Amino acid sequence: QAFLDVCELFDITPVLATIPCCPLADHQYKNAWVRASGYRYIEFANAVNVTEDSTTWFDGMLSNDNIHPTAQGAKALASQVIVSVPEIVV
């Protein structure tokens, strides 16, 4: 909330993001908050997770450490930024 307060103070429009769940970390409660917040957000979780808030990633997207994306997963996340915030490439 402190981040959002600073954004409001300086008239900055925040862009939040969901966090992909993985076998080592469950971010469902954070993602639910982001989705319900009313703020603009990037849907990273759905970009790599098989189902919303699933810990299972699409094939080839999760690295062997079970927490970070592979190069393919990183490309999916980057593509989601462009879909959610298209003006970033202008």
PDB file of C-alpha atoms in Angstrom:
ATOM      1  CA  GLN A   1       0.000   0.000   0.000  1.00  0.00           C
ATOM      2  CA  ALA A   2       2.925   2.365   0.665  1.00  0.00           C
ATOM      3  CA  PHE A   3       3.963   2.043  -2.994  1.00  0.00           C
ATOM      4  CA  LEU A   4       0.443   2.913  -4.143  1.00  0.00           C
ATOM      5  CA  ASP A   5       0.337   5.880  -1.766  1.00  0.00           C
ATOM      6  CA  VAL A   6       3.583   7.257  -3.230  1.00  0.00           C
ATOM      7  CA  CYS A   7       2.234   6.773  -6.748  1.00  0.00           C
ATOM      8  CA  GLU A   8      -0.882   8.730  -5.832  1.00  0.00           C
ATOM      9  CA  LEU A   9       1.157  11.472  -4.158  1.00  0.00           C
ATOM     10  CA  PHE A  10       3.236  11.996  -7.319  1.00  0.00           C
ATOM     11  CA  ASP A  11       0.377  11.396  -9.778  1.00  0.00           C
ATOM     12  CA  ILE A  12       1.989   8.193 -11.105  1.00  0.00           C
ATOM     13  CA  THR A  13      -0.225   5.515 -12.606  1.00  0.00           C
ATOM     14  CA  PRO A  14       0.970   2.161 -11.236  1.00  0.00           C
ATOM     15  CA  VAL A  15       0.962  -1.023 -13.282  1.00  0.00           C
ATOM     16  CA  LEU A  16       0.854  -4.070 -11.022  1.00  0.00           C
ATOM     17  CA  ALA A  17       1.548  -7.676 -11.978  1.00  0.00           C
ATOM     18  CA  THR A  18       0.444 -11.135 -10.996  1.00  0.00           C
ATOM     19  CA  ILE A  19       3.187 -13.548  -9.997  1.00  0.00           C
ATOM     20  CA  PRO A  20       3.317 -17.020 -11.519  1.00  0.00           C
ATOM     21  CA  CYS A  21       2.850 -19.763  -8.956  1.00  0.00           C
ATOM     22  CA  CYS A  22       5.416 -22.538  -9.074  1.00  0.00           C
ATOM     23  CA  PRO A  23       6.150 -25.722  -7.142  1.00  0.00           C
ATOM     24  CA  LEU A  24       8.168 -23.722  -4.576  1.00  0.00           C
ATOM     25  CA  ALA A  25       5.896 -20.673  -4.167  1.00  0.00           C
ATOM     26  CA  ASP A  26       2.142 -20.158  -4.089  1.00  0.00           C
ATOM     27  CA  HIS A  27       1.118 -16.598  -4.964  1.00  0.00           C
ATOM     28  CA  GLN A  28      -2.650 -17.127  -5.232  1.00  0.00           C
ATOM     29  CA  TYR A  29      -3.532 -14.644  -2.471  1.00  0.00           C
ATOM     30  CA  LYS A  30      -1.296 -11.935  -3.981  1.00  0.00           C
ATOM     31  CA  ASN A  31      -2.711 -12.528  -7.444  1.00  0.00           C
ATOM     32  CA  ALA A  32      -6.272 -12.371  -6.152  1.00  0.00           C
ATOM     33  CA  TRP A  33      -5.485  -9.011  -4.555  1.00  0.00           C
ATOM     34  CA  VAL A  34      -3.874  -7.665  -7.750  1.00  0.00           C
ATOM     35  CA  ARG A  35      -6.811  -8.815  -9.892  1.00  0.00           C
ATOM     36  CA  ALA A  36      -9.379  -7.295  -7.510  1.00  0.00           C
ATOM     37  CA  SER A  37      -7.432  -4.082  -6.863  1.00  0.00           C
ATOM     38  CA  GLY A  38      -8.918  -2.081  -9.701  1.00  0.00           C
ATOM     39  CA  TYR A  39      -5.429  -1.110 -10.872  1.00  0.00           C
ATOM     40  CA  ARG A  40      -4.033  -1.904 -14.270  1.00  0.00           C
ATOM     41  CA  TYR A  41      -1.905  -5.032 -14.166  1.00  0.00           C
ATOM     42  CA  ILE A  42       0.169  -7.451 -16.219  1.00  0.00           C
ATOM     43  CA  GLU A  43      -1.138 -11.028 -16.152  1.00  0.00           C
ATOM     44  CA  PHE A  44       2.181 -12.843 -15.783  1.00  0.00           C
ATOM     45  CA  ALA A  45       0.606 -15.837 -14.033  1.00  0.00           C
ATOM     46  CA  ASN A  46      -1.674 -16.785 -16.907  1.00  0.00           C
ATOM     47  CA  ALA A  47       1.147 -16.280 -19.404  1.00  0.00           C
ATOM     48  CA  VAL A  48       3.064 -19.310 -18.100  1.00  0.00           C
ATOM     49  CA  ASN A  49       0.717 -21.263 -15.798  1.00  0.00           C
ATOM     50  CA  VAL A  50      -1.446 -24.010 -17.295  1.00  0.00           C
ATOM     51  CA  THR A  51      -4.475 -22.793 -15.322  1.00  0.00           C
ATOM     52  CA  GLU A  52      -5.018 -19.665 -13.249  1.00  0.00           C
ATOM     53  CA  ASP A  53      -2.802 -19.863 -10.161  1.00  0.00           C
ATOM     54  CA  SER A  54      -1.670 -23.379 -11.042  1.00  0.00           C
ATOM     55  CA  THR A  55       1.809 -24.420  -9.956  1.00  0.00           C
ATOM     56  CA  THR A  56       2.174 -26.224 -13.293  1.00  0.00           C
ATOM     57  CA  TRP A  57       3.779 -24.204 -16.080  1.00  0.00           C
ATOM     58  CA  PHE A  58       3.427 -24.798 -19.798  1.00  0.00           C
ATOM     59  CA  ASP A  59       6.048 -27.238 -21.119  1.00  0.00           C
ATOM     60  CA  GLY A  60       9.518 -25.786 -21.433  1.00  0.00           C
ATOM     61  CA  MET A  61       8.786 -22.543 -19.551  1.00  0.00           C
ATOM     62  CA  LEU A  62       9.943 -23.410 -16.013  1.00  0.00           C
ATOM     63  CA  SER A  63      13.633 -23.935 -15.285  1.00  0.00           C
ATOM     64  CA  ASN A  64      14.993 -26.918 -13.377  1.00  0.00           C
ATOM     65  CA  ASP A  65      15.138 -24.869 -10.157  1.00  0.00           C
ATOM     66  CA  ASN A  66      11.290 -24.901 -10.197  1.00  0.00           C
ATOM     67  CA  ILE A  67      11.020 -21.159  -9.611  1.00  0.00           C
ATOM     68  CA  HIS A  68      12.533 -19.193 -12.528  1.00  0.00           C
ATOM     69  CA  PRO A  69      11.506 -19.133 -16.179  1.00  0.00           C
ATOM     70  CA  THR A  70      13.557 -20.601 -18.972  1.00  0.00           C
ATOM     71  CA  ALA A  71      14.370 -18.458 -22.011  1.00  0.00           C
ATOM     72  CA  GLN A  72      11.058 -19.618 -23.502  1.00  0.00           C
ATOM     73  CA  GLY A  73       9.221 -18.679 -20.311  1.00  0.00           C
ATOM     74  CA  ALA A  74      10.918 -15.286 -20.237  1.00  0.00           C
ATOM     75  CA  LYS A  75       9.775 -14.660 -23.810  1.00  0.00           C
ATOM     76  CA  ALA A  76       6.189 -15.481 -22.791  1.00  0.00           C
ATOM     77  CA  LEU A  77       6.442 -13.047 -19.873  1.00  0.00           C
ATOM     78  CA  ALA A  78       7.904 -10.320 -22.102  1.00  0.00           C
ATOM     79  CA  SER A  79       5.128 -10.873 -24.632  1.00  0.00           C
ATOM     80  CA  GLN A  80       2.580 -10.455 -21.854  1.00  0.00           C
ATOM     81  CA  VAL A  81       4.080  -7.062 -20.983  1.00  0.00           C
ATOM     82  CA  ILE A  82       3.523  -5.955 -24.585  1.00  0.00           C
ATOM     83  CA  VAL A  83      -0.057  -7.277 -24.570  1.00  0.00           C
ATOM     84  CA  SER A  84      -0.901  -5.599 -21.263  1.00  0.00           C
ATOM     85  CA  VAL A  85       1.065  -2.363 -21.760  1.00  0.00           C
ATOM     86  CA  PRO A  86       1.336  -1.919 -25.540  1.00  0.00           C
ATOM     87  CA  GLU A  87       2.506   1.672 -25.281  1.00  0.00           C
ATOM     88  CA  ILE A  88       5.777   0.399 -23.809  1.00  0.00           C
ATOM     89  CA  VAL A  89       7.054  -0.397 -27.326  1.00  0.00           C
ATOM     90  CA  VAL A  90       6.285   3.020 -28.793  1.00  0.00           C
TER      91      VAL A  90
END
